Amino acid sequence: MPKQHKALAVIGWSLTIVLSLLLTFSATMKFLNPPELAKDWQEKLGYPQEALLPIAIAELACVVLYLIPRTAILGAIILTGYLGGAIATHVRISDQFILVVIIGIIVWLAVYLREPRLRALIPIRSKVKP
């Protein structure tokens, strides 16, 4: 197994924790369904109220998979799909979506830094040898 550098692991786990807290908060708000969210959910985003619970469950499931080291890469793949849906929603209503793109990039950066097997598969090289 490739060597894990402590600094990379610490940075990767720090980013993972911040992202996980952000996504857990998002799922929690969907579970709680405050009036402001319900209004935006239907009027601005155009989703039916019944879609809140399944989407919150999917979001939380993605976070759990992402936090478990053995399933972190699978979690990142599924989170990418989830965030792709969020991007599509924002594009459909002509809303800003750059924050969701940045979150997706950080998802992969964090798992890349904390997972030496992924770094072995996708190495960053300084020069291309002829």
N, CA, C and O atoms as a DFTB+ gen file, in Angstrom:
520 C
 N C O
     1  1       0.847      -1.183       0.000
     2  2       0.000       0.000       0.000
     3  2       0.893       1.247       0.000
     4  3       1.906       1.284       0.697
     5  1       0.518       2.267      -0.780
     6  2       1.314       3.491      -0.826
     7  2       1.384       4.174       0.537
     8  3       0.501       4.027       1.382
     9  1       2.472       4.927       0.716
    10  2       2.700       5.615       1.992
    11  2       1.759       6.807       2.147
    12  3       1.508       7.548       1.197
    13  1       1.243       6.976       3.371
    14  2       0.367       8.104       3.674
    15  2       1.181       9.186       4.375
    16  3       1.783       8.927       5.417
    17  1       1.206      10.380       3.824
    18  2       1.886      11.510       4.444
    19  2       0.938      12.135       5.460
    20  3      -0.222      12.412       5.155
    21  1       1.437      12.351       6.654
    22  2       0.591      12.835       7.753
    23  2      -0.051      14.191       7.437
    24  3      -1.237      14.387       7.700
    25  1       0.714      15.118       6.880
    26  2       0.178      16.454       6.583
    27  2      -0.961      16.377       5.566
    28  3      -1.971      17.067       5.705
    29  1      -0.795      15.534       4.544
    30  2      -1.854      15.387       3.550
    31  2      -3.111      14.804       4.179
    32  3      -4.225      15.232       3.876
    33  1      -2.923      13.819       5.061
    34  2      -4.070      13.191       5.726
    35  2      -4.805      14.201       6.609
    36  3      -6.035      14.228       6.628
    37  1      -4.068      15.020       7.330
    38  2      -4.691      16.009       8.213
    39  2      -5.482      17.029       7.402
    40  3      -6.610      17.369       7.758
    41  1      -4.897      17.511       6.324
    42  2      -5.602      18.482       5.474
    43  2      -6.828      17.827       4.840
    44  3      -7.907      18.419       4.808
    45  1      -6.658      16.607       4.337
    46  2      -7.765      15.892       3.716
    47  2      -8.913      15.653       4.681
    48  3     -10.076      15.864       4.336
    49  1      -8.583      15.206       5.904
    50  2      -9.636      14.965       6.890
    51  2     -10.282      16.266       7.359
    52  3     -11.480      16.297       7.639
    53  1      -9.500      17.331       7.444
    54  2     -10.068      18.633       7.828
    55  2     -11.095      19.097       6.793
    56  3     -12.191      19.535       7.146
    57  1     -10.730      18.997       5.522
    58  2     -11.671      19.363       4.458
    59  2     -12.895      18.449       4.479
    60  3     -14.022      18.902       4.279
    61  1     -12.663      17.163       4.721
    62  2     -13.764      16.196       4.781
    63  2     -14.747      16.542       5.891
    64  3     -15.961      16.490       5.691
    65  1     -14.232      16.890       7.040
    66  2     -15.097      17.223       8.179
    67  2     -15.915      18.481       7.890
    68  3     -17.115      18.520       8.159
    69  1     -15.266      19.504       7.344
    70  2     -15.987      20.741       7.024
    71  2     -17.095      20.472       6.002
    72  3     -18.226      20.926       6.172
    73  1     -16.761      19.727       4.935
    74  2     -17.772      19.390       3.923
    75  2     -18.896      18.548       4.509
    76  3     -20.069      18.769       4.210
    77  1     -18.533      17.586       5.341
    78  2     -19.543      16.717       5.944
    79  2     -20.484      17.498       6.851
    80  3     -21.687      17.241       6.869
    81  1     -19.944      18.445       7.599
    82  2     -20.796      19.288       8.442
    83  2     -21.733      20.145       7.591
    84  3     -22.910      20.298       7.916
    85  1     -21.210      20.693       6.517
    86  2     -22.019      21.511       5.608
    87  2     -23.158      20.687       5.003
    88  3     -24.309      21.123       5.000
    89  1     -22.838      19.506       4.497
    90  2     -23.854      18.668       3.864
    91  2     -24.826      18.080       4.885
    92  3     -26.005      17.897       4.582
    93  1     -24.345      17.786       6.084
    94  2     -25.237      17.303       7.144
    95  2     -26.206      18.400       7.558
    96  3     -27.384      18.131       7.791
    97  1     -25.723      19.630       7.652
    98  2     -26.605      20.763       7.953
    99  2     -27.668      20.912       6.863
   100  3     -28.842      21.134       7.157
   101  1     -27.246      20.786       5.601
   102  2     -28.186      20.888       4.486
   103  2     -29.260      19.804       4.580
   104  3     -30.445      20.086       4.400
   105  1     -28.850      18.565       4.862
   106  2     -29.820      17.468       4.994
   107  2     -30.737      17.691       6.192
   108  3     -31.937      17.428       6.112
   109  1     -30.181      18.172       7.296
   110  2     -30.974      18.433       8.497
   111  2     -32.049      19.480       8.220
   112  3     -33.190      19.337       8.661
   113  1     -31.689      20.519       7.498
   114  2     -32.672      21.547       7.153
   115  2     -33.781      20.957       6.283
   116  3     -34.943      21.343       6.416
   117  1     -33.434      20.036       5.405
   118  2     -34.464      19.386       4.588
   119  2     -35.375      18.517       5.457
   120  3     -36.584      18.464       5.232
   121  1     -34.796      17.836       6.450
   122  2     -35.611      17.027       7.374
   123  2     -36.544      17.916       8.200
   124  3     -37.717      17.588       8.382
   125  1     -36.018      19.050       8.703
   126  2     -36.815      19.947       9.544
   127  2     -37.857      20.721       8.745
   128  3     -38.937      21.028       9.250
   129  1     -37.524      21.035       7.489
   130  2     -38.434      21.707       6.565
   131  2     -39.023      23.005       7.139
   132  3     -40.239      23.115       7.294
   133  1     -38.165      23.986       7.455
   134  2     -38.709      25.271       7.928
   135  2     -39.493      25.961       6.804
   136  3     -39.268      25.679       5.626
   137  1     -40.410      26.863       7.169
   138  2     -41.272      27.516       6.160
   139  2     -40.501      28.207       5.028
   140  3     -40.933      28.168       3.876
   141  1     -39.362      28.840       5.350
   142  2     -38.589      29.535       4.304
   143  2     -38.064      28.541       3.271
   144  3     -38.092      28.807       2.070
   145  1     -37.582      27.383       3.758
   146  2     -37.073      26.359       2.842
   147  2     -38.208      25.787       2.010
   148  3     -38.056      25.596       0.803
   149  1     -39.330      25.515       2.632
   150  2     -40.475      24.944       1.909
   151  2     -40.911      25.869       0.777
   152  3     -41.235      25.410      -0.318
   153  1     -40.918      27.166       1.046
   154  2     -41.326      28.143       0.025
   155  2     -40.322      28.153      -1.132
   156  3     -40.713      28.063      -2.295
   157  1     -39.027      28.262      -0.810
   158  2     -37.993      28.256      -1.851
   159  2     -37.985      26.936      -2.615
   160  3     -37.823      26.917      -3.835
   161  1     -38.159      25.853      -1.902
   162  2     -38.112      24.521      -2.490
   163  2     -39.150      24.384      -3.606
   164  3     -38.862      23.840      -4.672
   165  1     -40.345      24.878      -3.346
   166  2     -41.420      24.745      -4.331
   167  2     -41.424      25.879      -5.350
   168  3     -41.486      25.632      -6.554
   169  1     -41.359      27.107      -4.877
   170  2     -41.516      28.252      -5.777
   171  2     -40.255      28.547      -6.589
   172  3     -40.326      28.730      -7.804
   173  1     -39.107      28.592      -5.921
   174  2     -37.878      28.963      -6.622
   175  2     -37.278      27.778      -7.371
   176  3     -36.950      27.885      -8.552
   177  1     -37.133      26.632      -6.669
   178  2     -36.469      25.476      -7.283
   179  2     -37.416      24.612      -8.112
   180  3     -36.975      23.885      -9.002
   181  1     -38.714      24.688      -7.822
   182  2     -39.689      23.958      -8.610
   183  2     -39.834      22.482      -8.276
   184  3     -40.291      21.700      -9.109
   185  1     -39.447      22.090      -7.061
   186  2     -39.585      20.695      -6.637
   187  2     -40.831      20.514      -5.785
   188  3     -41.207      21.423      -5.046
   189  1     -41.479      19.354      -5.876
   190  2     -42.624      19.104      -4.997
   191  2     -42.160      18.880      -3.560
   192  3     -41.042      18.423      -3.323
   193  1     -43.014      19.201      -2.619
   194  2     -42.702      19.068      -1.191
   195  2     -42.328      17.621      -0.837
   196  3     -41.503      17.394       0.048
   197  1     -42.928      16.654      -1.518
   198  2     -42.682      15.245      -1.220
   199  2     -41.254      14.811      -1.568
   200  3     -40.811      13.753      -1.122
   201  1     -40.539      15.599      -2.346
   202  2     -39.177      15.253      -2.745
   203  2     -38.148      15.582      -1.660
   204  3     -37.020      15.092      -1.708
   205  1     -38.531      16.405      -0.689
   206  2     -37.587      16.820       0.356
   207  2     -37.021      15.639       1.137
   208  3     -35.805      15.532       1.291
   209  1     -37.870      14.762       1.625
   210  2     -37.415      13.658       2.469
   211  2     -36.486      12.700       1.726
   212  3     -35.413      12.397       2.246
   213  1     -36.841      12.207       0.533
   214  2     -35.906      11.305      -0.162
   215  2     -34.569      11.963      -0.497
   216  3     -33.526      11.310      -0.444
   217  1     -34.594      13.243      -0.838
   218  2     -33.345      13.933      -1.159
   219  2     -32.500      14.113       0.096
   220  3     -31.278      13.975       0.040
   221  1     -33.128      14.417       1.223
   222  2     -32.393      14.544       2.486
   223  2     -31.763      13.209       2.878
   224  3     -30.617      13.173       3.326
   225  1     -32.500      12.118       2.714
   226  2     -31.965      10.791       3.031
   227  2     -30.787      10.459       2.114
   228  3     -29.770       9.941       2.576
   229  1     -30.917      10.751       0.833
   230  2     -29.830      10.496      -0.118
   231  2     -28.591      11.317       0.231
   232  3     -27.468      10.816       0.166
   233  1     -28.800      12.571       0.600
   234  2     -27.682      13.444       0.951
   235  2     -26.954      12.917       2.181
   236  3     -25.724      12.872       2.204
   237  1     -27.700      12.521       3.194
   238  2     -27.103      11.992       4.412
   239  2     -26.400      10.663       4.148
   240  3     -25.335      10.411       4.711
   241  1     -26.968       9.823       3.313
   242  2     -26.333       8.548       2.960
   243  2     -25.004       8.786       2.241
   244  3     -24.028       8.078       2.489
   245  1     -24.966       9.768       1.361
   246  2     -23.720      10.124       0.669
   247  2     -22.646      10.546       1.666
   248  3     -21.488      10.145       1.550
   249  1     -23.035      11.352       2.635
   250  2     -22.081      11.835       3.644
   251  2     -21.534      10.671       4.464
   252  3     -20.335      10.613       4.735
   253  1     -22.404       9.747       4.859
   254  2     -21.956       8.589       5.644
   255  2     -20.956       7.764       4.841
   256  3     -19.908       7.385       5.364
   257  1     -21.268       7.483       3.578
   258  2     -20.334       6.736       2.732
   259  2     -19.014       7.476       2.572
   260  3     -17.951       6.856       2.556
   261  1     -19.077       8.773       2.455
   262  2     -17.880       9.598       2.272
   263  2     -17.000       9.607       3.518
   264  3     -15.778       9.709       3.410
   265  1     -17.601       9.504       4.688
   266  2     -16.833       9.544       5.934
   267  2     -16.152       8.219       6.279
   268  3     -15.139       8.212       6.978
   269  1     -16.686       7.122       5.806
   270  2     -16.103       5.817       6.115
   271  2     -14.911       5.583       5.182
   272  3     -15.074       5.604       3.962
   273  1     -13.718       5.361       5.739
   274  2     -12.533       5.215       4.882
   275  2     -12.661       4.154       3.780
   276  3     -12.193       4.374       2.662
   277  1     -13.275       3.025       4.072
   278  2     -13.390       1.959       3.064
   279  2     -14.315       2.336       1.916
   280  3     -14.158       1.823       0.807
   281  1     -15.270       3.215       2.157
   282  2     -16.238       3.591       1.125
   283  2     -16.106       5.051       0.703
   284  3     -17.000       5.594       0.055
   285  1     -14.999       5.684       1.065
   286  2     -14.831       7.120       0.796
   287  2     -14.868       7.441      -0.695
   288  3     -15.471       8.438      -1.093
   289  1     -14.242       6.624      -1.512
   290  2     -14.218       6.911      -2.947
   291  2     -15.608       6.710      -3.545
   292  3     -16.044       7.508      -4.375
   293  1     -16.304       5.657      -3.133
   294  2     -17.689       5.467      -3.568
   295  2     -18.545       6.661      -3.125
   296  3     -19.361       7.167      -3.895
   297  1     -18.352       7.101      -1.884
   298  2     -19.073       8.272      -1.391
   299  2     -18.797       9.508      -2.228
   300  3     -19.708      10.286      -2.513
   301  1     -17.531       9.695      -2.626
   302  2     -17.177      10.847      -3.463
   303  2     -17.841      10.754      -4.833
   304  3     -18.297      11.759      -5.378
   305  1     -17.894       9.546      -5.385
   306  2     -18.541       9.362      -6.690
   307  2     -20.033       9.698      -6.603
   308  3     -20.573      10.409      -7.450
   309  1     -20.686       9.174      -5.561
   310  2     -22.123       9.421      -5.412
   311  2     -22.388      10.892      -5.071
   312  3     -23.359      11.472      -5.556
   313  1     -21.534      11.494      -4.243
   314  2     -21.677      12.924      -3.958
   315  2     -21.533      13.757      -5.229
   316  3     -22.217      14.767      -5.397
   317  1     -20.648      13.332      -6.116
   318  2     -20.487      14.042      -7.390
   319  2     -21.790      14.029      -8.174
   320  3     -22.183      15.042      -8.752
   321  1     -22.459      12.882      -8.194
   322  2     -23.758      12.799      -8.861
   323  2     -24.797      13.670      -8.185
   324  3     -25.567      14.364      -8.849
   325  1     -24.817      13.631      -6.857
   326  2     -25.760      14.454      -6.092
   327  2     -25.532      15.943      -6.385
   328  3     -26.477      16.686      -6.649
   329  1     -24.275      16.358      -6.335
   330  2     -23.962      17.764      -6.596
   331  2     -24.223      18.138      -8.054
   332  3     -24.559      19.285      -8.350
   333  1     -24.067      17.167      -8.971
   334  2     -24.415      17.409     -10.373
   335  2     -25.888      17.737     -10.526
   336  3     -26.264      18.597     -11.323
   337  1     -26.729      17.041      -9.750
   338  2     -28.158      17.354      -9.759
   339  2     -28.432      18.749      -9.221
   340  3     -29.299      19.462      -9.727
   341  1     -27.683      19.133      -8.186
   342  2     -27.839      20.482      -7.630
   343  2     -27.411      21.533      -8.651
   344  3     -28.053      22.576      -8.782
   345  1     -26.332      21.258      -9.370
   346  2     -25.877      22.186     -10.406
   347  2     -26.940      22.307     -11.499
   348  3     -27.256      23.410     -11.945
   349  1     -27.486      21.169     -11.927
   350  2     -28.521      21.185     -12.970
   351  2     -29.737      21.994     -12.528
   352  3     -30.325      22.731     -13.319
   353  1     -30.105      21.848     -11.260
   354  2     -31.236      22.613     -10.736
   355  2     -30.960      24.109     -10.804
   356  3     -31.818      24.882     -11.229
   357  1     -29.777      24.516     -10.391
   358  2     -29.432      25.946     -10.405
   359  2     -29.325      26.482     -11.834
   360  3     -29.741      27.608     -12.106
   361  1     -28.774      25.688     -12.736
   362  2     -28.677      26.125     -14.131
   363  2     -30.077      26.275     -14.729
   364  3     -30.342      27.226     -15.464
   365  1     -30.975      25.329     -14.410
   366  2     -32.337      25.351     -14.947
   367  2     -33.079      26.635     -14.570
   368  3     -33.866      27.152     -15.362
   369  1     -32.829      27.151     -13.357
   370  2     -33.533      28.366     -12.932
   371  2     -32.679      29.623     -13.089
   372  3     -33.020      30.685     -12.569
   373  1     -31.568      29.490     -13.812
   374  2     -30.641      30.610     -14.062
   375  2     -30.122      31.217     -12.767
   376  3     -30.082      32.438     -12.616
   377  1     -29.727      30.364     -11.838
   378  2     -29.190      30.777     -10.542
   379  2     -27.680      30.513     -10.525
   380  3     -27.170      29.740     -11.335
   381  1     -26.985      31.151      -9.609
   382  2     -25.550      30.931      -9.468
   383  2     -25.289      29.494      -9.003
   384  3     -25.948      29.003      -8.087
   385  1     -24.328      28.829      -9.639
   386  2     -24.027      27.450      -9.283
   387  2     -22.553      27.223      -8.980
   388  3     -22.151      26.088      -8.725
   389  1     -21.746      28.262      -9.000
   390  2     -20.304      28.117      -8.821
   391  2     -19.953      27.538      -7.452
   392  3     -18.988      26.782      -7.338
   393  1     -20.718      27.877      -6.409
   394  2     -20.443      27.337      -5.080
   395  2     -20.582      25.817      -5.062
   396  3     -19.793      25.130      -4.414
   397  1     -21.572      25.294      -5.765
   398  2     -21.768      23.847      -5.820
   399  2     -20.612      23.193      -6.576
   400  3     -20.169      22.108      -6.200
   401  1     -20.124      23.830      -7.621
   402  2     -18.966      23.321      -8.368
   403  2     -17.749      23.285      -7.456
   404  3     -17.011      22.300      -7.448
   405  1     -17.531      24.347      -6.687
   406  2     -16.399      24.404      -5.764
   407  2     -16.506      23.304      -4.710
   408  3     -15.505      22.674      -4.370
   409  1     -17.705      23.069      -4.194
   410  2     -17.909      21.994      -3.214
   411  2     -17.542      20.650      -3.842
   412  3     -16.898      19.823      -3.198
   413  1     -17.942      20.429      -5.076
   414  2     -17.591      19.182      -5.765
   415  2     -16.092      19.010      -5.928
   416  3     -15.569      17.909      -5.758
   417  1     -15.406      20.079      -6.252
   418  2     -13.943      20.021      -6.379
   419  2     -13.309      19.704      -5.030
   420  3     -12.382      18.898      -4.953
   421  1     -13.802      20.329      -3.976
   422  2     -13.253      20.085      -2.636
   423  2     -13.540      18.659      -2.177
   424  3     -12.724      18.067      -1.472
   425  1     -14.683      18.100      -2.564
   426  2     -14.984      16.693      -2.236
   427  2     -13.848      15.805      -2.741
   428  3     -13.331      14.965      -2.003
   429  1     -13.470      15.996      -3.990
   430  2     -12.429      15.152      -4.567
   431  2     -11.039      15.509      -4.054
   432  3     -10.208      14.619      -3.875
   433  1     -10.770      16.767      -3.818
   434  2      -9.480      17.158      -3.258
   435  2      -9.287      16.525      -1.882
   436  3      -8.213      16.005      -1.582
   437  1     -10.318      16.568      -1.053
   438  2     -10.221      16.012       0.295
   439  2      -9.970      14.510       0.261
   440  3      -9.105      14.012       0.982
   441  1     -10.710      13.788      -0.560
   442  2     -10.519      12.335      -0.603
   443  2      -9.179      11.994      -1.257
   444  3      -8.558      10.993      -0.900
   445  1      -8.733      12.802      -2.197
   446  2      -7.427      12.609      -2.823
   447  2      -6.311      12.766      -1.793
   448  3      -5.363      11.981      -1.772
   449  1      -6.426      13.775      -0.945
   450  2      -5.386      14.016       0.055
   451  2      -5.377      12.961       1.164
   452  3      -4.315      12.638       1.695
   453  1      -6.531      12.428       1.515
   454  2      -6.579      11.489       2.633
   455  2      -6.453      10.032       2.210
   456  3      -6.304       9.160       3.066
   457  1      -6.510       9.748       0.919
   458  2      -6.504       8.358       0.442
   459  2      -5.285       8.073      -0.450
   460  3      -5.281       8.440      -1.625
   461  1      -4.258       7.424       0.101
   462  2      -3.046       7.175      -0.690
   463  2      -3.285       6.268      -1.901
   464  3      -2.574       6.382      -2.900
   465  1      -4.264       5.377      -1.829
   466  2      -4.546       4.507      -2.983
   467  2      -5.064       5.317      -4.167
   468  3      -4.761       4.997      -5.317
   469  1      -5.836       6.355      -3.899
   470  2      -6.326       7.212      -4.973
   471  2      -5.176       8.016      -5.576
   472  3      -5.110       8.202      -6.791
   473  1      -4.280       8.488      -4.725
   474  2      -3.108       9.221      -5.231
   475  2      -2.216       8.312      -6.067
   476  3      -1.571       8.780      -7.006
   477  1      -2.167       7.020      -5.743
   478  2      -1.382       6.078      -6.541
   479  2      -2.020       5.876      -7.919
   480  3      -1.318       5.691      -8.913
   481  1      -3.346       5.912      -7.969
   482  2      -4.043       5.750      -9.245
   483  2      -3.972       6.996     -10.117
   484  3      -3.910       6.906     -11.343
   485  1      -3.983       8.169      -9.466
   486  2      -4.001       9.442     -10.190
   487  2      -2.842      10.301      -9.678
   488  3      -3.064      11.254      -8.932
   489  1      -1.619       9.974     -10.069
   490  2      -0.480      10.746      -9.556
   491  2      -0.380      12.117     -10.218
   492  3      -0.741      12.294     -11.382
   493  1       0.108      13.062      -9.463
   494  2       0.396      14.395     -10.013
   495  2       1.878      14.403     -10.347
   496  3       2.721      14.185      -9.477
   497  1       2.187      14.654     -11.601
   498  2       3.571      14.605     -12.045
   499  2       4.022      16.005     -12.442
   500  3       3.246      16.798     -12.975
   501  1       5.291      16.288     -12.171
   502  2       5.810      17.607     -12.521
   503  2       6.270      17.692     -13.967
   504  3       6.129      18.740     -14.596
   505  1       6.828      16.586     -14.515
   506  2       7.284      16.599     -15.894
   507  2       6.810      15.332     -16.594
   508  3       6.622      14.281     -15.981
   509  1       6.630      15.474     -17.882
   510  2       6.300      14.318     -18.704
   511  2       7.608      13.819     -19.316
   512  3       8.334      14.581     -19.954
   513  1       7.898      12.547     -19.117
   514  2       9.131      11.968     -19.678
   515  2       8.863      11.514     -21.102
   516  3       7.811      10.943     -21.392
   517  1       9.830      11.773     -22.002
   518  2       9.632      11.392     -23.412
   519  2       9.681       9.896     -23.598
   520  3       9.534       9.408     -24.719
